[in-house]
């Protein structure tokens, strides 16, 4: 089982970031349905919508196909280009599975409106949740915050730059920021790191 990273600032991007470089190789950390279920459990979705007891192959495929579209769409926006019509059509196809909404009382007794989903009973709404999270990013102003980690050589992670000064460059200091500081002082260190995109 792989370890997951949750550093993007939104679950839709965290999901895109399930494809990442580990030990200089590009890996899919949710390549199996059970891994996807484990990812949901660790993500913010688990607390909100329950943890799937199992994820079917069909739901897994649907989620992974959506991830390809989201990655392409987010990457386009991060480089100042529009999301393609194909990506939009795919997103809309998944959003068509709208599970409906329900009202629940919070701890203080106030009513809250939320999607009618219990992943613990039925994980089939998982692609919809991810598409809905992505749709929110696209329309609520956060699309302008989409960034790709500045460590282009060995990192493919994306994130939302919500810093006040809009100058977040790295997915995280631990994964890339510190490493790049060190690399800047050592050409040898830089040359020893392979490019995962060419392997
Ligand atoms: Zn990075």
JSON list of C-alpha atoms and ligand atoms in Angstrom, two decimals:
[
{"chain": "A", "resi": 1, "resn": "UNK", "atom": "CA", "xyz": [0.00, 0.00, 0.00]},
{"chain": "A", "resi": 2, "resn": "UNK", "atom": "CA", "xyz": [1.31, 3.44, -0.95]},
{"chain": "A", "resi": 3, "resn": "UNK", "atom": "CA", "xyz": [1.28, 6.50, 1.25]},
{"chain": "A", "resi": 4, "resn": "UNK", "atom": "CA", "xyz": [-0.95, 9.37, 0.17]},
{"chain": "A", "resi": 5, "resn": "UNK", "atom": "CA", "xyz": [-0.39, 13.12, 0.22]},
{"chain": "A", "resi": 6, "resn": "UNK", "atom": "CA", "xyz": [-3.05, 15.66, 1.14]},
{"chain": "A", "resi": 7, "resn": "UNK", "atom": "CA", "xyz": [-1.47, 19.03, 0.52]},
{"chain": "A", "resi": 8, "resn": "UNK", "atom": "CA", "xyz": [-3.37, 20.53, -2.41]},
{"chain": "A", "resi": 9, "resn": "UNK", "atom": "CA", "xyz": [-5.96, 22.52, -0.45]},
{"chain": "A", "resi": 10, "resn": "UNK", "atom": "CA", "xyz": [-8.93, 20.73, -2.02]},
{"chain": "A", "resi": 11, "resn": "UNK", "atom": "CA", "xyz": [-9.98, 17.11, -2.27]},
{"chain": "A", "resi": 12, "resn": "UNK", "atom": "CA", "xyz": [-10.42, 17.27, -6.06]},
{"chain": "A", "resi": 13, "resn": "UNK", "atom": "CA", "xyz": [-6.75, 18.21, -6.44]},
{"chain": "A", "resi": 14, "resn": "UNK", "atom": "CA", "xyz": [-5.69, 15.76, -3.77]},
{"chain": "A", "resi": 15, "resn": "UNK", "atom": "CA", "xyz": [-7.33, 13.13, -5.94]},
{"chain": "A", "resi": 16, "resn": "UNK", "atom": "CA", "xyz": [-5.42, 14.30, -9.03]},
{"chain": "A", "resi": 17, "resn": "UNK", "atom": "CA", "xyz": [-2.27, 14.09, -6.89]},
{"chain": "A", "resi": 18, "resn": "UNK", "atom": "CA", "xyz": [-2.78, 10.37, -6.32]},
{"chain": "A", "resi": 19, "resn": "UNK", "atom": "CA", "xyz": [-0.50, 10.03, -9.35]},
{"chain": "A", "resi": 20, "resn": "UNK", "atom": "CA", "xyz": [2.85, 11.14, -8.01]},
{"chain": "A", "resi": 21, "resn": "UNK", "atom": "CA", "xyz": [6.57, 10.54, -8.13]},
{"chain": "A", "resi": 22, "resn": "UNK", "atom": "CA", "xyz": [7.82, 8.15, -5.47]},
{"chain": "A", "resi": 23, "resn": "UNK", "atom": "CA", "xyz": [11.46, 7.12, -5.47]},
{"chain": "A", "resi": 24, "resn": "UNK", "atom": "CA", "xyz": [11.93, 8.72, -8.89]},
{"chain": "A", "resi": 25, "resn": "UNK", "atom": "CA", "xyz": [9.13, 6.73, -10.51]},
{"chain": "A", "resi": 26, "resn": "UNK", "atom": "CA", "xyz": [5.68, 7.94, -11.50]},
{"chain": "A", "resi": 27, "resn": "UNK", "atom": "CA", "xyz": [3.22, 5.79, -9.55]},
{"chain": "A", "resi": 28, "resn": "UNK", "atom": "CA", "xyz": [-0.55, 5.57, -9.27]},
{"chain": "A", "resi": 29, "resn": "UNK", "atom": "CA", "xyz": [-1.18, 5.28, -5.53]},
{"chain": "A", "resi": 30, "resn": "UNK", "atom": "CA", "xyz": [-4.81, 4.21, -6.12]},
{"chain": "A", "resi": 31, "resn": "UNK", "atom": "CA", "xyz": [-4.26, 1.75, -8.95]},
{"chain": "A", "resi": 32, "resn": "UNK", "atom": "CA", "xyz": [-6.48, -0.83, -7.21]},
{"chain": "A", "resi": 33, "resn": "UNK", "atom": "CA", "xyz": [-10.07, -0.45, -5.90]},
{"chain": "A", "resi": 34, "resn": "UNK", "atom": "CA", "xyz": [-8.92, -1.26, -2.34]},
{"chain": "A", "resi": 35, "resn": "UNK", "atom": "CA", "xyz": [-6.32, 1.52, -2.54]},
{"chain": "A", "resi": 36, "resn": "UNK", "atom": "CA", "xyz": [-8.98, 3.96, -3.67]},
{"chain": "A", "resi": 37, "resn": "UNK", "atom": "CA", "xyz": [-11.12, 2.97, -0.67]},
{"chain": "A", "resi": 38, "resn": "UNK", "atom": "CA", "xyz": [-8.12, 3.53, 1.61]},
{"chain": "A", "resi": 39, "resn": "UNK", "atom": "CA", "xyz": [-7.51, 6.93, 0.02]},
{"chain": "A", "resi": 40, "resn": "UNK", "atom": "CA", "xyz": [-11.14, 7.96, 0.65]},
{"chain": "A", "resi": 41, "resn": "UNK", "atom": "CA", "xyz": [-10.77, 6.88, 4.28]},
{"chain": "A", "resi": 42, "resn": "UNK", "atom": "CA", "xyz": [-7.71, 9.12, 4.74]},
{"chain": "A", "resi": 43, "resn": "UNK", "atom": "CA", "xyz": [-9.12, 12.04, 2.75]},
{"chain": "A", "resi": 44, "resn": "UNK", "atom": "CA", "xyz": [-11.63, 14.62, 3.96]},
{"chain": "A", "resi": 45, "resn": "UNK", "atom": "CA", "xyz": [-14.35, 12.62, 2.17]},
{"chain": "A", "resi": 46, "resn": "UNK", "atom": "CA", "xyz": [-14.22, 9.84, 4.74]},
{"chain": "A", "resi": 47, "resn": "UNK", "atom": "CA", "xyz": [-15.34, 12.09, 7.57]},
{"chain": "A", "resi": 48, "resn": "UNK", "atom": "CA", "xyz": [-18.06, 13.74, 5.49]},
{"chain": "A", "resi": 49, "resn": "UNK", "atom": "CA", "xyz": [-19.52, 10.85, 3.53]},
{"chain": "A", "resi": 50, "resn": "UNK", "atom": "CA", "xyz": [-18.36, 7.66, 5.20]},
{"chain": "A", "resi": 51, "resn": "UNK", "atom": "CA", "xyz": [-15.72, 5.13, 4.27]},
{"chain": "A", "resi": 52, "resn": "UNK", "atom": "CA", "xyz": [-16.44, 2.61, 1.51]},
{"chain": "A", "resi": 53, "resn": "UNK", "atom": "CA", "xyz": [-16.33, -0.99, 2.65]},
{"chain": "A", "resi": 54, "resn": "UNK", "atom": "CA", "xyz": [-15.51, -1.85, -0.93]},
{"chain": "A", "resi": 55, "resn": "UNK", "atom": "CA", "xyz": [-15.12, -0.08, -4.26]},
{"chain": "A", "resi": 56, "resn": "UNK", "atom": "CA", "xyz": [-16.21, -1.95, -7.39]},
{"chain": "A", "resi": 57, "resn": "UNK", "atom": "CA", "xyz": [-14.00, -2.20, -10.48]},
{"chain": "A", "resi": 58, "resn": "UNK", "atom": "CA", "xyz": [-16.56, -0.12, -12.38]},
{"chain": "A", "resi": 59, "resn": "UNK", "atom": "CA", "xyz": [-16.51, 2.73, -9.82]},
{"chain": "A", "resi": 60, "resn": "UNK", "atom": "CA", "xyz": [-12.73, 2.58, -9.67]},
{"chain": "A", "resi": 61, "resn": "UNK", "atom": "CA", "xyz": [-12.45, 2.84, -13.47]},
{"chain": "A", "resi": 62, "resn": "UNK", "atom": "CA", "xyz": [-14.90, 5.74, -13.54]},
{"chain": "A", "resi": 63, "resn": "UNK", "atom": "CA", "xyz": [-12.93, 7.59, -10.86]},
{"chain": "A", "resi": 64, "resn": "UNK", "atom": "CA", "xyz": [-9.59, 7.00, -12.56]},
{"chain": "A", "resi": 65, "resn": "UNK", "atom": "CA", "xyz": [-10.96, 8.15, -15.94]},
{"chain": "A", "resi": 66, "resn": "UNK", "atom": "CA", "xyz": [-12.28, 11.27, -14.26]},
{"chain": "A", "resi": 67, "resn": "UNK", "atom": "CA", "xyz": [-8.85, 11.86, -12.74]},
{"chain": "A", "resi": 68, "resn": "UNK", "atom": "CA", "xyz": [-7.26, 11.96, -16.22]},
{"chain": "A", "resi": 69, "resn": "UNK", "atom": "CA", "xyz": [-9.78, 14.60, -17.29]},
{"chain": "A", "resi": 70, "resn": "UNK", "atom": "CA", "xyz": [-9.37, 16.66, -14.11]},
{"chain": "A", "resi": 71, "resn": "UNK", "atom": "CA", "xyz": [-5.59, 16.59, -14.36]},
{"chain": "A", "resi": 72, "resn": "UNK", "atom": "CA", "xyz": [-5.71, 17.82, -17.97]},
{"chain": "A", "resi": 73, "resn": "UNK", "atom": "CA", "xyz": [-8.29, 20.48, -17.15]},
{"chain": "A", "resi": 74, "resn": "UNK", "atom": "CA", "xyz": [-6.53, 21.76, -14.04]},
{"chain": "A", "resi": 75, "resn": "UNK", "atom": "CA", "xyz": [-3.15, 21.73, -15.80]},
{"chain": "A", "resi": 76, "resn": "UNK", "atom": "CA", "xyz": [-4.58, 23.79, -18.66]},
{"chain": "A", "resi": 77, "resn": "UNK", "atom": "CA", "xyz": [-5.98, 26.36, -16.23]},
{"chain": "A", "resi": 78, "resn": "UNK", "atom": "CA", "xyz": [-2.72, 26.44, -14.27]},
{"chain": "A", "resi": 79, "resn": "UNK", "atom": "CA", "xyz": [-0.92, 27.45, -17.45]},
{"chain": "A", "resi": 80, "resn": "UNK", "atom": "CA", "xyz": [-3.47, 30.10, -18.32]},
{"chain": "A", "resi": 81, "resn": "UNK", "atom": "CA", "xyz": [-5.41, 28.12, -20.91]},
{"chain": "A", "resi": 82, "resn": "UNK", "atom": "CA", "xyz": [-9.12, 27.25, -20.85]},
{"chain": "A", "resi": 83, "resn": "UNK", "atom": "CA", "xyz": [-10.42, 23.81, -19.95]},
{"chain": "A", "resi": 84, "resn": "UNK", "atom": "CA", "xyz": [-11.24, 21.87, -23.12]},
{"chain": "A", "resi": 85, "resn": "UNK", "atom": "CA", "xyz": [-14.84, 21.21, -24.23]},
{"chain": "A", "resi": 86, "resn": "UNK", "atom": "CA", "xyz": [-14.12, 17.47, -24.05]},
{"chain": "A", "resi": 87, "resn": "UNK", "atom": "CA", "xyz": [-13.03, 17.77, -20.42]},
{"chain": "A", "resi": 88, "resn": "UNK", "atom": "CA", "xyz": [-16.14, 19.81, -19.64]},
{"chain": "A", "resi": 89, "resn": "UNK", "atom": "CA", "xyz": [-18.39, 17.22, -21.34]},
{"chain": "A", "resi": 90, "resn": "UNK", "atom": "CA", "xyz": [-16.79, 14.40, -19.35]},
{"chain": "A", "resi": 91, "resn": "UNK", "atom": "CA", "xyz": [-17.17, 16.33, -16.11]},
{"chain": "A", "resi": 92, "resn": "UNK", "atom": "CA", "xyz": [-20.81, 17.01, -16.92]},
{"chain": "A", "resi": 93, "resn": "UNK", "atom": "CA", "xyz": [-21.43, 13.33, -17.68]},
{"chain": "A", "resi": 94, "resn": "UNK", "atom": "CA", "xyz": [-20.25, 12.43, -14.18]},
{"chain": "A", "resi": 95, "resn": "UNK", "atom": "CA", "xyz": [-22.13, 15.34, -12.59]},
{"chain": "A", "resi": 96, "resn": "UNK", "atom": "CA", "xyz": [-25.33, 13.97, -14.18]},
{"chain": "A", "resi": 97, "resn": "UNK", "atom": "CA", "xyz": [-25.29, 11.29, -11.45]},
{"chain": "A", "resi": 98, "resn": "UNK", "atom": "CA", "xyz": [-26.37, 13.92, -8.92]},
{"chain": "A", "resi": 99, "resn": "UNK", "atom": "CA", "xyz": [-27.47, 11.95, -5.85]},
{"chain": "A", "resi": 100, "resn": "UNK", "atom": "CA", "xyz": [-29.76, 14.73, -4.63]},
{"chain": "A", "resi": 101, "resn": "UNK", "atom": "CA", "xyz": [-29.56, 16.61, -1.36]},
{"chain": "A", "resi": 102, "resn": "UNK", "atom": "CA", "xyz": [-30.82, 16.18, 2.18]},
{"chain": "A", "resi": 103, "resn": "UNK", "atom": "CA", "xyz": [-31.09, 18.30, 5.30]},
{"chain": "A", "resi": 104, "resn": "UNK", "atom": "CA", "xyz": [-29.21, 17.26, 8.44]},
{"chain": "A", "resi": 105, "resn": "UNK", "atom": "CA", "xyz": [-28.91, 18.87, 11.86]},
{"chain": "A", "resi": 106, "resn": "UNK", "atom": "CA", "xyz": [-25.44, 19.85, 12.99]},
{"chain": "A", "resi": 107, "resn": "UNK", "atom": "CA", "xyz": [-24.27, 19.55, 16.61]},
{"chain": "A", "resi": 108, "resn": "UNK", "atom": "CA", "xyz": [-25.85, 22.90, 17.50]},
{"chain": "A", "resi": 109, "resn": "UNK", "atom": "CA", "xyz": [-29.19, 21.86, 15.98]},
{"chain": "A", "resi": 110, "resn": "UNK", "atom": "CA", "xyz": [-28.92, 24.11, 12.93]},
{"chain": "A", "resi": 111, "resn": "UNK", "atom": "CA", "xyz": [-29.94, 22.68, 9.59]},
{"chain": "A", "resi": 112, "resn": "UNK", "atom": "CA", "xyz": [-27.36, 21.99, 6.93]},
{"chain": "A", "resi": 113, "resn": "UNK", "atom": "CA", "xyz": [-27.94, 21.02, 3.30]},
{"chain": "A", "resi": 114, "resn": "UNK", "atom": "CA", "xyz": [-25.68, 18.27, 1.98]},
{"chain": "A", "resi": 115, "resn": "UNK", "atom": "CA", "xyz": [-25.47, 15.65, -0.79]},
{"chain": "A", "resi": 116, "resn": "UNK", "atom": "CA", "xyz": [-27.45, 12.51, 0.08]},
{"chain": "A", "resi": 117, "resn": "UNK", "atom": "CA", "xyz": [-24.51, 10.12, 0.11]},
{"chain": "A", "resi": 118, "resn": "UNK", "atom": "CA", "xyz": [-23.34, 7.35, 2.39]},
{"chain": "A", "resi": 119, "resn": "UNK", "atom": "CA", "xyz": [-20.21, 5.83, 0.88]},
{"chain": "A", "resi": 120, "resn": "UNK", "atom": "CA", "xyz": [-20.18, 3.22, 3.63]},
{"chain": "A", "resi": 121, "resn": "UNK", "atom": "CA", "xyz": [-23.31, 1.72, 2.15]},
{"chain": "A", "resi": 122, "resn": "UNK", "atom": "CA", "xyz": [-22.75, 2.46, -1.51]},
{"chain": "A", "resi": 123, "resn": "UNK", "atom": "CA", "xyz": [-19.50, 3.75, -3.01]},
{"chain": "A", "resi": 124, "resn": "UNK", "atom": "CA", "xyz": [-20.98, 4.36, -6.45]},
{"chain": "A", "resi": 125, "resn": "UNK", "atom": "CA", "xyz": [-21.39, 8.09, -5.76]},
{"chain": "A", "resi": 126, "resn": "UNK", "atom": "CA", "xyz": [-17.62, 8.54, -5.33]},
{"chain": "A", "resi": 127, "resn": "UNK", "atom": "CA", "xyz": [-16.95, 9.79, -8.89]},
{"chain": "A", "resi": 128, "resn": "UNK", "atom": "CA", "xyz": [-19.80, 12.28, -8.50]},
{"chain": "A", "resi": 129, "resn": "UNK", "atom": "CA", "xyz": [-18.37, 13.63, -5.22]},
{"chain": "A", "resi": 130, "resn": "UNK", "atom": "CA", "xyz": [-14.99, 14.17, -6.88]},
{"chain": "A", "resi": 131, "resn": "UNK", "atom": "CA", "xyz": [-16.54, 15.78, -9.96]},
{"chain": "A", "resi": 132, "resn": "UNK", "atom": "CA", "xyz": [-18.65, 18.04, -7.75]},
{"chain": "A", "resi": 133, "resn": "UNK", "atom": "CA", "xyz": [-15.57, 19.08, -5.75]},
{"chain": "A", "resi": 134, "resn": "UNK", "atom": "CA", "xyz": [-13.77, 19.85, -9.01]},
{"chain": "A", "resi": 135, "resn": "UNK", "atom": "CA", "xyz": [-16.75, 21.83, -10.29]},
{"chain": "A", "resi": 136, "resn": "UNK", "atom": "CA", "xyz": [-16.65, 23.99, -7.16]},
{"chain": "A", "resi": 137, "resn": "UNK", "atom": "CA", "xyz": [-12.97, 24.76, -7.72]},
{"chain": "A", "resi": 138, "resn": "UNK", "atom": "CA", "xyz": [-13.76, 25.78, -11.30]},
{"chain": "A", "resi": 139, "resn": "UNK", "atom": "CA", "xyz": [-16.51, 28.26, -10.49]},
{"chain": "A", "resi": 140, "resn": "UNK", "atom": "CA", "xyz": [-15.81, 29.80, -7.10]},
{"chain": "A", "resi": 141, "resn": "UNK", "atom": "CA", "xyz": [-12.69, 31.79, -7.97]},
{"chain": "A", "resi": 142, "resn": "UNK", "atom": "CA", "xyz": [-10.16, 29.17, -6.93]},
{"chain": "A", "resi": 143, "resn": "UNK", "atom": "CA", "xyz": [-9.36, 28.27, -10.55]},
{"chain": "A", "resi": 144, "resn": "UNK", "atom": "CA", "xyz": [-7.01, 31.25, -10.53]},
{"chain": "A", "resi": 145, "resn": "UNK", "atom": "CA", "xyz": [-5.12, 29.65, -7.64]},
{"chain": "A", "resi": 146, "resn": "UNK", "atom": "CA", "xyz": [-4.28, 26.45, -9.52]},
{"chain": "A", "resi": 147, "resn": "UNK", "atom": "CA", "xyz": [-0.54, 25.84, -9.60]},
{"chain": "A", "resi": 148, "resn": "UNK", "atom": "CA", "xyz": [1.85, 23.11, -10.50]},
{"chain": "A", "resi": 149, "resn": "UNK", "atom": "CA", "xyz": [4.76, 22.47, -8.15]},
{"chain": "A", "resi": 150, "resn": "UNK", "atom": "CA", "xyz": [7.79, 24.45, -9.35]},
{"chain": "A", "resi": 151, "resn": "UNK", "atom": "CA", "xyz": [9.93, 21.33, -9.07]},
{"chain": "A", "resi": 152, "resn": "UNK", "atom": "CA", "xyz": [9.14, 20.33, -12.66]},
{"chain": "A", "resi": 153, "resn": "UNK", "atom": "CA", "xyz": [12.03, 17.88, -12.85]},
{"chain": "A", "resi": 154, "resn": "UNK", "atom": "CA", "xyz": [10.82, 15.36, -10.28]},
{"chain": "A", "resi": 155, "resn": "UNK", "atom": "CA", "xyz": [7.34, 16.41, -9.14]},
{"chain": "A", "resi": 156, "resn": "UNK", "atom": "CA", "xyz": [3.94, 16.37, -10.84]},
{"chain": "A", "resi": 157, "resn": "UNK", "atom": "CA", "xyz": [1.81, 17.56, -7.90]},
{"chain": "A", "resi": 158, "resn": "UNK", "atom": "CA", "xyz": [-0.68, 20.40, -8.20]},
{"chain": "A", "resi": 159, "resn": "UNK", "atom": "CA", "xyz": [-2.19, 22.62, -5.52]},
{"chain": "A", "resi": 160, "resn": "UNK", "atom": "CA", "xyz": [-4.25, 25.72, -4.85]},
{"chain": "A", "resi": 161, "resn": "UNK", "atom": "CA", "xyz": [-2.13, 28.71, -3.90]},
{"chain": "A", "resi": 162, "resn": "UNK", "atom": "CA", "xyz": [-4.31, 30.33, -1.26]},
{"chain": "A", "resi": 163, "resn": "UNK", "atom": "CA", "xyz": [-1.41, 32.20, 0.35]},
{"chain": "A", "resi": 164, "resn": "UNK", "atom": "CA", "xyz": [-2.05, 35.92, 0.74]},
{"chain": "A", "resi": 165, "resn": "UNK", "atom": "CA", "xyz": [1.03, 36.86, -1.28]},
{"chain": "A", "resi": 166, "resn": "UNK", "atom": "CA", "xyz": [0.24, 34.29, -4.01]},
{"chain": "A", "resi": 167, "resn": "UNK", "atom": "CA", "xyz": [3.81, 33.03, -3.96]},
{"chain": "A", "resi": 168, "resn": "UNK", "atom": "CA", "xyz": [3.54, 29.38, -2.97]},
{"chain": "A", "resi": 169, "resn": "UNK", "atom": "CA", "xyz": [5.88, 27.56, -5.31]},
{"chain": "A", "resi": 170, "resn": "UNK", "atom": "CA", "xyz": [6.20, 24.07, -3.93]},
{"chain": "A", "resi": 171, "resn": "UNK", "atom": "CA", "xyz": [3.75, 21.26, -3.25]},
{"chain": "A", "resi": 172, "resn": "UNK", "atom": "CA", "xyz": [5.35, 21.28, 0.20]},
{"chain": "A", "resi": 173, "resn": "UNK", "atom": "CA", "xyz": [8.64, 22.39, 1.71]},
{"chain": "A", "resi": 174, "resn": "UNK", "atom": "CA", "xyz": [9.28, 18.84, 2.93]},
{"chain": "A", "resi": 175, "resn": "UNK", "atom": "CA", "xyz": [8.81, 17.14, -0.45]},
{"chain": "A", "resi": 176, "resn": "UNK", "atom": "CA", "xyz": [10.27, 19.71, -2.83]},
{"chain": "A", "resi": 177, "resn": "UNK", "atom": "CA", "xyz": [11.03, 23.12, -1.30]},
{"chain": "A", "resi": 178, "resn": "UNK", "atom": "CA", "xyz": [13.93, 22.09, 0.91]},
{"chain": "A", "resi": 179, "resn": "UNK", "atom": "CA", "xyz": [15.27, 19.69, -1.69]},
{"chain": "A", "resi": 180, "resn": "UNK", "atom": "CA", "xyz": [15.42, 22.49, -4.25]},
{"chain": "A", "resi": 181, "resn": "UNK", "atom": "CA", "xyz": [17.14, 24.85, -1.87]},
{"chain": "A", "resi": 182, "resn": "UNK", "atom": "CA", "xyz": [19.84, 22.26, -1.39]},
{"chain": "A", "resi": 183, "resn": "UNK", "atom": "CA", "xyz": [19.98, 21.46, -5.11]},
{"chain": "A", "resi": 184, "resn": "UNK", "atom": "CA", "xyz": [20.49, 25.10, -5.97]},
{"chain": "A", "resi": 185, "resn": "UNK", "atom": "CA", "xyz": [23.76, 24.91, -4.07]},
{"chain": "A", "resi": 186, "resn": "UNK", "atom": "CA", "xyz": [24.95, 21.73, -5.65]},
{"chain": "A", "resi": 187, "resn": "UNK", "atom": "CA", "xyz": [25.01, 21.03, -9.37]},
{"chain": "A", "resi": 188, "resn": "UNK", "atom": "CA", "xyz": [26.05, 17.50, -8.62]},
{"chain": "A", "resi": 189, "resn": "UNK", "atom": "CA", "xyz": [22.93, 16.87, -6.57]},
{"chain": "A", "resi": 190, "resn": "UNK", "atom": "CA", "xyz": [20.80, 18.21, -9.40]},
{"chain": "A", "resi": 191, "resn": "UNK", "atom": "CA", "xyz": [22.39, 15.94, -11.98]},
{"chain": "A", "resi": 192, "resn": "UNK", "atom": "CA", "xyz": [21.87, 12.83, -9.86]},
{"chain": "A", "resi": 193, "resn": "UNK", "atom": "CA", "xyz": [18.07, 13.24, -9.89]},
{"chain": "A", "resi": 194, "resn": "UNK", "atom": "CA", "xyz": [16.51, 11.52, -12.89]},
{"chain": "A", "resi": 195, "resn": "UNK", "atom": "CA", "xyz": [13.56, 12.90, -14.80]},
{"chain": "A", "resi": 196, "resn": "UNK", "atom": "CA", "xyz": [10.55, 10.60, -14.19]},
{"chain": "A", "resi": 197, "resn": "UNK", "atom": "CA", "xyz": [8.82, 11.82, -17.34]},
{"chain": "A", "resi": 198, "resn": "UNK", "atom": "CA", "xyz": [11.52, 10.29, -19.52]},
{"chain": "A", "resi": 199, "resn": "UNK", "atom": "CA", "xyz": [11.57, 6.91, -17.79]},
{"chain": "B", "resi": 1, "resn": "LIG", "atom": "ZN1", "xyz": [6.58, 19.11, -5.48]}
]
